[in-house]
Coordinates of C-alpha atoms in Angstrom, one line a residue:
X24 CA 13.2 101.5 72.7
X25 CA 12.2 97.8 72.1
X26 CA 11.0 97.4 75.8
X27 CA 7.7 95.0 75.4
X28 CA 8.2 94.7 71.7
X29 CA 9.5 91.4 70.3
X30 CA 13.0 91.4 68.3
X31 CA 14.3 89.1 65.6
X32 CA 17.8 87.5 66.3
X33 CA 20.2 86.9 63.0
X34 CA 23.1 84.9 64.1
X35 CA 26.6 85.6 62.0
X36 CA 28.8 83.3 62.2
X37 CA 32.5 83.3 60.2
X38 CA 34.8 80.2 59.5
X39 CA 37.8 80.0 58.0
X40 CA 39.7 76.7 57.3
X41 CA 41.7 78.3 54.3
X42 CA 45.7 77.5 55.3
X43 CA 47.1 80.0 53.6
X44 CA 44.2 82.5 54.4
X45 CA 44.9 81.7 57.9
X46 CA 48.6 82.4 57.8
X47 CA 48.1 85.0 56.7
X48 CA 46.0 86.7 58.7
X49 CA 48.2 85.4 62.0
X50 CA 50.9 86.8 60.1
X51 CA 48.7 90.2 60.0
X52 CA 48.3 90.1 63.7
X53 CA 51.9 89.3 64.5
X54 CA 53.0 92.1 62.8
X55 CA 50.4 94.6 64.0
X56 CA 48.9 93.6 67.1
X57 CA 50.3 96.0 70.3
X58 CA 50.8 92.6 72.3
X59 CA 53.7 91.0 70.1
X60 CA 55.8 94.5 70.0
X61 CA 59.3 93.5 70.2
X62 CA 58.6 89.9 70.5
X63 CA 60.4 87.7 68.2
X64 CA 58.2 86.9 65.7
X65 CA 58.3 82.9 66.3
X66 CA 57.7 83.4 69.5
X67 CA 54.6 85.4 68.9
X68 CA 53.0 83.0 66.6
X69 CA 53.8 80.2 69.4
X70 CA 51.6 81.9 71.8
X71 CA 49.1 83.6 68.8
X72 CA 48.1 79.9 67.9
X73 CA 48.2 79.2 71.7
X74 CA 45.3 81.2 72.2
X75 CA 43.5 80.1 69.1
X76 CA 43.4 76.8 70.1
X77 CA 41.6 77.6 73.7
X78 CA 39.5 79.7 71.3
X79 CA 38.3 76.8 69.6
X80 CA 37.8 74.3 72.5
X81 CA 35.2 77.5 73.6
X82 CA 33.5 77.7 70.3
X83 CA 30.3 76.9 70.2
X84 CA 28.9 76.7 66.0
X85 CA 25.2 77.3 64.6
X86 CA 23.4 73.9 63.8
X87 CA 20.0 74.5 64.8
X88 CA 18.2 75.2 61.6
X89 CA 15.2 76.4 63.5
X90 CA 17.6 79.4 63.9
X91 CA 17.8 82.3 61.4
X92 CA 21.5 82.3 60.6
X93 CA 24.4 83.3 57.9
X94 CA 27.4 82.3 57.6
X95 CA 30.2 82.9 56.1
X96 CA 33.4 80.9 54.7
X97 CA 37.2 82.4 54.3
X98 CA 36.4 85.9 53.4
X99 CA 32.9 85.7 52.1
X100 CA 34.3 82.8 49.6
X101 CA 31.2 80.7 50.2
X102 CA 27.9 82.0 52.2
X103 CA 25.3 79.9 54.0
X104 CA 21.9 81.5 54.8
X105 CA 19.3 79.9 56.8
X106 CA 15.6 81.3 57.5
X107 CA 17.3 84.8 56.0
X108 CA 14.4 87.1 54.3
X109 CA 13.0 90.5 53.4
X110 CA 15.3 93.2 54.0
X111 CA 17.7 90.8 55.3
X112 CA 18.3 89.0 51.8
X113 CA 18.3 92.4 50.2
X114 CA 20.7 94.2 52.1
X115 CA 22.5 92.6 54.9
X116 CA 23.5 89.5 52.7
X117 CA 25.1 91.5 49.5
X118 CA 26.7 93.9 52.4
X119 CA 28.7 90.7 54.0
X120 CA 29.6 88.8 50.9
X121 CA 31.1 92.6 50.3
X122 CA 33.2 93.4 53.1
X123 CA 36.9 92.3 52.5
X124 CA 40.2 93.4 54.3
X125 CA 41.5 94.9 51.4
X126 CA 43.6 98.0 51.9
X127 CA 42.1 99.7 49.1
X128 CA 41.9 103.4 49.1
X129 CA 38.3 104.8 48.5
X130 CA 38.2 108.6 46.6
X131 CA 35.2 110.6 46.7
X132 CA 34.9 113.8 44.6
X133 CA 32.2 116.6 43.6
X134 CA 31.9 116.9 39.8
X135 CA 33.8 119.6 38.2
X136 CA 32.7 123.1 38.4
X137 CA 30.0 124.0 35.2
X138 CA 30.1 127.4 33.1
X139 CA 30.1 130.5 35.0
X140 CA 28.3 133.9 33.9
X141 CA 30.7 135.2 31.8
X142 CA 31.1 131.8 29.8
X143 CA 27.7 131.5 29.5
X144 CA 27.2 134.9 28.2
X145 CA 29.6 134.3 25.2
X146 CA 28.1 131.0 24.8
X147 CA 24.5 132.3 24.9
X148 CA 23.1 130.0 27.5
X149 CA 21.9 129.9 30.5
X150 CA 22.4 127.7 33.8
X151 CA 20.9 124.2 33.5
X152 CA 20.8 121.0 35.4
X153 CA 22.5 119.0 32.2
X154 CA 24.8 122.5 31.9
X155 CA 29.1 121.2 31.1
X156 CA 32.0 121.9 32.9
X157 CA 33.9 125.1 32.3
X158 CA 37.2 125.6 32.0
X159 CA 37.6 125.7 35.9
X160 CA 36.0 122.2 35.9
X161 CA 38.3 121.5 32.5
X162 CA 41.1 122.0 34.8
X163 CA 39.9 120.5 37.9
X164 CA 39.5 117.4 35.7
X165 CA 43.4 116.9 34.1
X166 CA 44.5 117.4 38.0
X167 CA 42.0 115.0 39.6
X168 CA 43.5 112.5 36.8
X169 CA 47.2 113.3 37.7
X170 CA 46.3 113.1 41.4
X171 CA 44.2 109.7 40.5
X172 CA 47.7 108.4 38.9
X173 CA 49.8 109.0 41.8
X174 CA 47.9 107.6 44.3
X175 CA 47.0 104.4 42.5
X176 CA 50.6 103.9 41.3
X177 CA 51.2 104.1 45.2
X178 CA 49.0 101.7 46.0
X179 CA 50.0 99.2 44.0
X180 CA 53.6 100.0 44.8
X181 CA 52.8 99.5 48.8
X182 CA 50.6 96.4 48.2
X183 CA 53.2 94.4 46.5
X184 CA 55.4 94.6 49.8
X185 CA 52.0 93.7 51.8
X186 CA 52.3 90.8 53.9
X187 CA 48.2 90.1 52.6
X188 CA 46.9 91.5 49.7
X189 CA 43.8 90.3 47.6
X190 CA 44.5 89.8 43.6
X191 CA 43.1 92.7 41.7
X192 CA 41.3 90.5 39.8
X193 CA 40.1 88.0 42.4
X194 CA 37.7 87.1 45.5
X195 CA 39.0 87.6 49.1
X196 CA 40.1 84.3 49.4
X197 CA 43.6 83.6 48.6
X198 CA 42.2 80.5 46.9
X199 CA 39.1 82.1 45.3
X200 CA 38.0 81.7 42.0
X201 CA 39.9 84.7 39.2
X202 CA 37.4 86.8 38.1
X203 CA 38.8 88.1 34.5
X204 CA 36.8 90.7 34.1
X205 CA 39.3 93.4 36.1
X206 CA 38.2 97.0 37.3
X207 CA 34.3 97.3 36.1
X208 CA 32.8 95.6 33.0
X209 CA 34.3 96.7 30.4
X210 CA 38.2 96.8 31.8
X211 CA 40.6 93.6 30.6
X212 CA 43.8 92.1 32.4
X213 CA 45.3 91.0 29.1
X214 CA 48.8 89.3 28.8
X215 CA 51.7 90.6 26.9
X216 CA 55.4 89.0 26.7
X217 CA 57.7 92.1 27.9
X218 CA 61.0 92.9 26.3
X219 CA 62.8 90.1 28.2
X220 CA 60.4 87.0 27.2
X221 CA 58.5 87.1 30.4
X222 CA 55.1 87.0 30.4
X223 CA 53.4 90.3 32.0
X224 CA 49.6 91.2 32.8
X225 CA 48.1 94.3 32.0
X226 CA 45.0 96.5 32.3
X227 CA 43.6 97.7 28.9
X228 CA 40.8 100.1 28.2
X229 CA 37.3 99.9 27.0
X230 CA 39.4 99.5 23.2
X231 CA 40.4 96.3 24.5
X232 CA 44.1 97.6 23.0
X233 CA 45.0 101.1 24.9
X234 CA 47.3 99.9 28.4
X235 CA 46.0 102.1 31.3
X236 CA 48.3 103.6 34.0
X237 CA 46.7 102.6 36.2
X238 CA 43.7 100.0 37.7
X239 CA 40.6 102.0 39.1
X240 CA 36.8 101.4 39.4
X241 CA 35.6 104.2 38.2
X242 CA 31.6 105.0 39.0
X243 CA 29.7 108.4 38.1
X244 CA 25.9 110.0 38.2
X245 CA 24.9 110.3 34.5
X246 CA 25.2 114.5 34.7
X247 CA 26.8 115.8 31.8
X248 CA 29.4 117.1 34.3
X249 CA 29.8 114.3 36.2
X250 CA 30.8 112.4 33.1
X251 CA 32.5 115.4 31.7
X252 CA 35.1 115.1 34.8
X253 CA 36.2 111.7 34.0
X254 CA 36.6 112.6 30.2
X255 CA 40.5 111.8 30.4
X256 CA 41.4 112.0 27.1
X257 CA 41.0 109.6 24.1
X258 CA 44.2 107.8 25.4
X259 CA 42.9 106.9 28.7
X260 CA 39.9 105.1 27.7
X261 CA 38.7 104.7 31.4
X262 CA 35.3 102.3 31.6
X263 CA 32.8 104.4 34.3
X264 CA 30.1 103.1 35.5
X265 CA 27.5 105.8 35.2
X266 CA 24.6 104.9 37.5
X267 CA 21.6 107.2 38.1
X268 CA 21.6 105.9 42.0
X269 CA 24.7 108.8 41.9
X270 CA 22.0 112.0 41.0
X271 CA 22.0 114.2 43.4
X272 CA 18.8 114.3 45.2
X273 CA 15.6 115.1 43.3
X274 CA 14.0 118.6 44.7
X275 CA 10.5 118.3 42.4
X276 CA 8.6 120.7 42.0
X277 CA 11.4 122.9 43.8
X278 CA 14.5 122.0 41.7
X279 CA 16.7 125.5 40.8
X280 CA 15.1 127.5 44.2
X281 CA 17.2 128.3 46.8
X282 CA 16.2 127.8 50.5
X283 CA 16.0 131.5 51.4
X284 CA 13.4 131.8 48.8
X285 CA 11.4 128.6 50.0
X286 CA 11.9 130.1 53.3
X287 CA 9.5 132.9 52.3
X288 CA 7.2 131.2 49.3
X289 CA 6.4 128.2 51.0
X290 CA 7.0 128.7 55.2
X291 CA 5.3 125.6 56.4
X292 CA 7.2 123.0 54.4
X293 CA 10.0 125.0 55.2
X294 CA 9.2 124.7 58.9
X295 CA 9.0 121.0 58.2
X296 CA 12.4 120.9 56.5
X297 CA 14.1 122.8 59.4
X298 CA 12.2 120.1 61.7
X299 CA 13.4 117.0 60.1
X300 CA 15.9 117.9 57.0
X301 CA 16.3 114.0 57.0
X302 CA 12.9 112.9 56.4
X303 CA 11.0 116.1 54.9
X304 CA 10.6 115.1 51.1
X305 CA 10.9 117.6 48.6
X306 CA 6.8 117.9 46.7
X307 CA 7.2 115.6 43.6
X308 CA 11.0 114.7 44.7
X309 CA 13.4 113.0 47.1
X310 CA 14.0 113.4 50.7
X311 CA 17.5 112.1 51.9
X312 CA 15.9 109.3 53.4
X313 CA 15.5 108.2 49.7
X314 CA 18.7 109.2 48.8
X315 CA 19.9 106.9 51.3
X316 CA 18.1 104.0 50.3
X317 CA 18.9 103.8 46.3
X318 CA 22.6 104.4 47.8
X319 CA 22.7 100.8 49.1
X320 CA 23.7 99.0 46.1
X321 CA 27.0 101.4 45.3
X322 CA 28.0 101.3 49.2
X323 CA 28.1 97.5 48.6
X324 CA 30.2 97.8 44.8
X325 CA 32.6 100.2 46.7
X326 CA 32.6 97.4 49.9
X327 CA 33.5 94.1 47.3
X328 CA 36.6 96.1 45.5
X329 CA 39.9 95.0 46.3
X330 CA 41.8 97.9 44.0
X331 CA 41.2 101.4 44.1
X332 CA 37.4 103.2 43.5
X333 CA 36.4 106.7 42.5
X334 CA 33.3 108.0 42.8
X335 CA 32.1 111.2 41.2
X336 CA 29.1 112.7 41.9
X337 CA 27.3 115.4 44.2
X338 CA 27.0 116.6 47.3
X339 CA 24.1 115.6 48.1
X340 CA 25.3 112.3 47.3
X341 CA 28.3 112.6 48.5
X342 CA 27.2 113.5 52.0
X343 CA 25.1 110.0 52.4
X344 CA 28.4 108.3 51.6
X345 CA 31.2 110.3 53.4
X346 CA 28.2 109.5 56.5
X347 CA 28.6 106.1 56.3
X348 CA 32.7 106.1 55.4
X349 CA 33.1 107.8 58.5
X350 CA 31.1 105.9 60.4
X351 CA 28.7 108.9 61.7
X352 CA 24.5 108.5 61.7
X353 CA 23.0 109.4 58.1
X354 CA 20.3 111.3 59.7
X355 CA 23.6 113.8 60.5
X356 CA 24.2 113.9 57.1
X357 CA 23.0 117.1 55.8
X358 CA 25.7 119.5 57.7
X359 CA 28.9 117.3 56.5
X360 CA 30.8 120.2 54.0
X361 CA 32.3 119.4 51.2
X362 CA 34.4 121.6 49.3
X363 CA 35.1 122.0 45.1
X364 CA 37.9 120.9 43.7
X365 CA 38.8 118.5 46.6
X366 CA 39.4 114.7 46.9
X367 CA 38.4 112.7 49.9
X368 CA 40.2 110.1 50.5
X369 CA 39.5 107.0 52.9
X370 CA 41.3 103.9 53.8
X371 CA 41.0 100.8 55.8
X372 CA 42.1 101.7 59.4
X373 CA 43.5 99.0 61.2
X374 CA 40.7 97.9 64.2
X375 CA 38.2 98.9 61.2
X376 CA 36.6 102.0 59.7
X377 CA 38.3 104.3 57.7
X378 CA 40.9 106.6 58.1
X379 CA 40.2 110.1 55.9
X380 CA 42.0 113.0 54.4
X381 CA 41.1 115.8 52.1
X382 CA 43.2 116.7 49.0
X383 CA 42.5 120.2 47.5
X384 CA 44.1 119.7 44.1
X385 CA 43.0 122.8 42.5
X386 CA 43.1 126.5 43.6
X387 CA 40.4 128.3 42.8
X388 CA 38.2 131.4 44.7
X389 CA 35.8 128.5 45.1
X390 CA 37.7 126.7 47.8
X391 CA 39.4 129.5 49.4
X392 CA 40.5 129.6 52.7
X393 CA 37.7 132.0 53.4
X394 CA 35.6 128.9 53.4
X395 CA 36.9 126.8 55.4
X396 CA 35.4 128.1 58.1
X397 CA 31.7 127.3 57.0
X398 CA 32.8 123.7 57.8
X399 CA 31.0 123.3 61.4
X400 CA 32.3 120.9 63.9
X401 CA 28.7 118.7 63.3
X402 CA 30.4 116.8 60.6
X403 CA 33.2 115.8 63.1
X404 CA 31.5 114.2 65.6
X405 CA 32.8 112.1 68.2
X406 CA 36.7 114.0 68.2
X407 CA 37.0 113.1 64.3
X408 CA 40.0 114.5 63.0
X409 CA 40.0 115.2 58.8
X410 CA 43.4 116.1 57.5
X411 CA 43.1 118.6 54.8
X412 CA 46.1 118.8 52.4
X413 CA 46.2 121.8 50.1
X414 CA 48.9 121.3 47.3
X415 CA 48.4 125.5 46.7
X416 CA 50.9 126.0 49.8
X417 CA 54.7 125.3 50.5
X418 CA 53.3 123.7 54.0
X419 CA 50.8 120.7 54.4
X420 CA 48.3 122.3 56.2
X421 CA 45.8 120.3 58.0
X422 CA 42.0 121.3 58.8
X423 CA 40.5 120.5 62.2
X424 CA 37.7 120.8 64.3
X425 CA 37.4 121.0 68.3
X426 CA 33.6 119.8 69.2
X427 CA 34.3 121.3 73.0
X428 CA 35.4 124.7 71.6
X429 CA 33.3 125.0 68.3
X430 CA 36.0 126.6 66.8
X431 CA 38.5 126.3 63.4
X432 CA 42.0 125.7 63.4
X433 CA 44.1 125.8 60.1
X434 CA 47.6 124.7 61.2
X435 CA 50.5 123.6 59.4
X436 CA 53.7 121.5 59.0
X437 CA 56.1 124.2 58.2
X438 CA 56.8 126.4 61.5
X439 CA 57.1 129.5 59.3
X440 CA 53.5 129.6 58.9
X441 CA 51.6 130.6 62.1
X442 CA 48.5 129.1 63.2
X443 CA 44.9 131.0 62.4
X444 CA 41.5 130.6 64.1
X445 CA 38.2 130.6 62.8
X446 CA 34.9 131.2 64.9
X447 CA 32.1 128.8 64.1
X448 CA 29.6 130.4 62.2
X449 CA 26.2 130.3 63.3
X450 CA 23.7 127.0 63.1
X451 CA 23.3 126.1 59.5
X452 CA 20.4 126.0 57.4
X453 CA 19.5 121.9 56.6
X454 CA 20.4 120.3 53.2
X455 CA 22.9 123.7 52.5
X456 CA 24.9 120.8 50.3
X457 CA 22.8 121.4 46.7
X458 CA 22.2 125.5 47.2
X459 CA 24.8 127.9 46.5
X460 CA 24.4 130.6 49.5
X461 CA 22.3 129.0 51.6
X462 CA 25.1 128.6 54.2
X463 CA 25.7 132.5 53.8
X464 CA 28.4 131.5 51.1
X465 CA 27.9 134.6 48.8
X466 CA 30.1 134.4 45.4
X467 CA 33.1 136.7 46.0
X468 CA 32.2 137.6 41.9
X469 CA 29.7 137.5 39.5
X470 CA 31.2 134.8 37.6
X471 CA 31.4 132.3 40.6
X472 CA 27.9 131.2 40.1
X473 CA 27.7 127.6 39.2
X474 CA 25.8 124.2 39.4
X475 CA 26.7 122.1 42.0

């Protein structure tokens, strides 16, 4: 593409001289790597540090300064830029000094579901962008917290017995600088004397008083029912980071019209959408091309955390990010599904990326099963595989897609339940994410209409 066309060259370089840092990242490879299975591990390290050693008499550094350059030193402890600017400085930079090899779990979630027509009716209202959860997004909230507790209180458990794991409260580095300030601004690691006169650390809330259960960086859009999911109770005084990058995409002049009706009031821009849903701006909003650029600074605050993040927000939003999570192009972005009352959960895969699941932690008529099969094989390109997990069910059952046969299968870990197909419905509509039936998803009820 670049045929003829001259190309800027950024060279990155990493050094490490950190000892311990070191160790333990041979001990890493030792531990994990195919080549030392069932090699003692002495003897793996030997030949490990053998091969280092030829690495370095090979290993050429960056010293001309006439060079545009960055590098970086044990973990991103230290940066050096040289001849680094515009978009470079702004993104690429924040991006490295981010990315750690943390085994923190990321969780992605859609806000709770809002007030459907019959509680509206009693409350006299009508549907709104700032409308609240009802009390299907009331109890979508108390499990997402309960879910949230268990995993964390996993991680933690699984990290302690990690050969590497980053301080919770610190840089990469095993000998970076403490940062005090914990899980988000407003969270303290205070220390208490236990019952036995040894001294503990533990996370308070935004009280500066009330323990937690457990550490989380919590971020949210400022919706009302965004903010309204992470409501835990007065006794879990959780800090979230509300940010206004996290609103779902701005439609303008268009916002509360479905796409069928665009289809018919305004063809040519609808033609345009159905050309390019990535680039075709909504008149007087956003297209997801903007989406995806005010998204940069929360993909780098999930990169730089070592403990667990949530996000809550939309889907909209929450297509950009699962994009880039998995690894997929963004431009793809506006076909990826993702259903109420469900957590997504990703985690450092060893030989990078992130390895995914989906936990449906609520039933409701909103995430049947009759759904599942608007969930095209698009959003699972390249063979990838999402485990779904439904905690309705005596079985584990696991969602996934076949990109050679385009078709649905909903199988399961018990062998008393039998295995169901699904046919691929057809092409979707673009940007189906933010409008309730523009996928063909008709409410099975009257009272299943809702913001999203």
């Amino acid at each position: 593409k670049r045929a003829g066309k001259p190309t800027g060259v950024v060279f990155v370089e990493s050094i490490c001289d950190d000892k311990d840092l070191l160790h333990a990242n041979f001990m890493t490879k030792v531990n994990n790597s195919p080549d030392y299975k069932d090699m003692d591990v002495e003897e793996a390290m030997a030949d490990l540090l053998s091969r280092v050693k030829k690495y370095e008499e090979a290993y050429e550094t960056i010293d001309d300064d006439t060079q545009s350059y960055i590098k970086i030193f044990n973990l991103s402890s230290k940066m050096l830029v040289n001849h680094i600017y515009g978009r470079m400085g702004k993104s690429i930079v924040p991006a490295l000094m981010a990315w750690n090899i943390g085994t923190r779990p990321v969780f992605v979630c859609r806000a709770g579901q809002t007030l459907n027509e019959s509680e509206r009716a009693s409350l006299n209202c009508v549907m709104s962008r700032s409308e609240s959860l009802g009390a299907q997004g009331r109890e979508f909230r108390d499990a997402l917290f309960s879910h949230m507790k268990v995993e964390c209180l996993d991680f933690i458990r699984r990290r302690q017995k990690a050969a590497f794991s980053p301080d919770l409260n610190t840089g990469t580095s095993i000998s970076g600088r403490m940062n005090r300030s914990g899980f988000g601004s407003q969270v303290s690691l205070v220390s208490f004397v236990d019952e036995n006169g040894e001294e503990e650390e533990q996370y308070v809330g935004t009280d500066g008083v009330t323990p937690l259960p457990f550490p989380c960086h919590i971020m949210s859009s400022t919706m009302p029912r965004a903010r309204q999911t992470l409501e835990w109770g007065e006794n879990m005084p959780y800090p979230v980071e509300m940010l206004s990058n996290l609103n779902p995409l701005d439609k303008g002049d268009f916002t509360g019209q479905e796409l069928e009706n665009l289809a018919v009031t305004n063809p040519d821009w609808y033609n345009q959408l159905v050309a390019d849903p990535f680039y075709t701006r909504f008149p007087g909003g956003e297209c997801y091309g903007d989406l995806t650029s005010r998204l940069e600074s929360v993909v780098v605050d999930i990169e730089q955390q070592v403990g667990p993040v949530l996000v809550v927000s939309h889907v909209s939003v929450l297509q950009v990010l699962v994009a880039y999570l998995r690894g997929t192009p963004v431009e793809d972005c506006t076909s990826i599904a993702l259903p109420m009352n469900t957590v997504l959960k990703f985690t450092p895969a060893k030989g990078g990326g992130w390895q995914e699941s989906q936990h449906c932690i609520l039933n409701s008529p909103s995430n049947s099963d009759s759904d599942l099969k608007y969930i095209d094989d698009s959003m699972h390109t390249g063979g990838h595989i999402t485990p779904l997990v439904r905690r309705r069910t005596s079985a584990t059952q696991r969602l996934s897609v076949s990109s050679e046969t385009k078709r649905l299968s909903i199988s399961s870990d018990n062998n008393e339940d039998s295995l169901s197909e699904l046919s691929s419905p057809m092409p979707a509509p673009p940007i189906w994410g933010d409008h309730r039936s523009s996928r063909g998803l008709e409410p099975s009820s009257p009272d299943e209409n809702f913001i999203i």
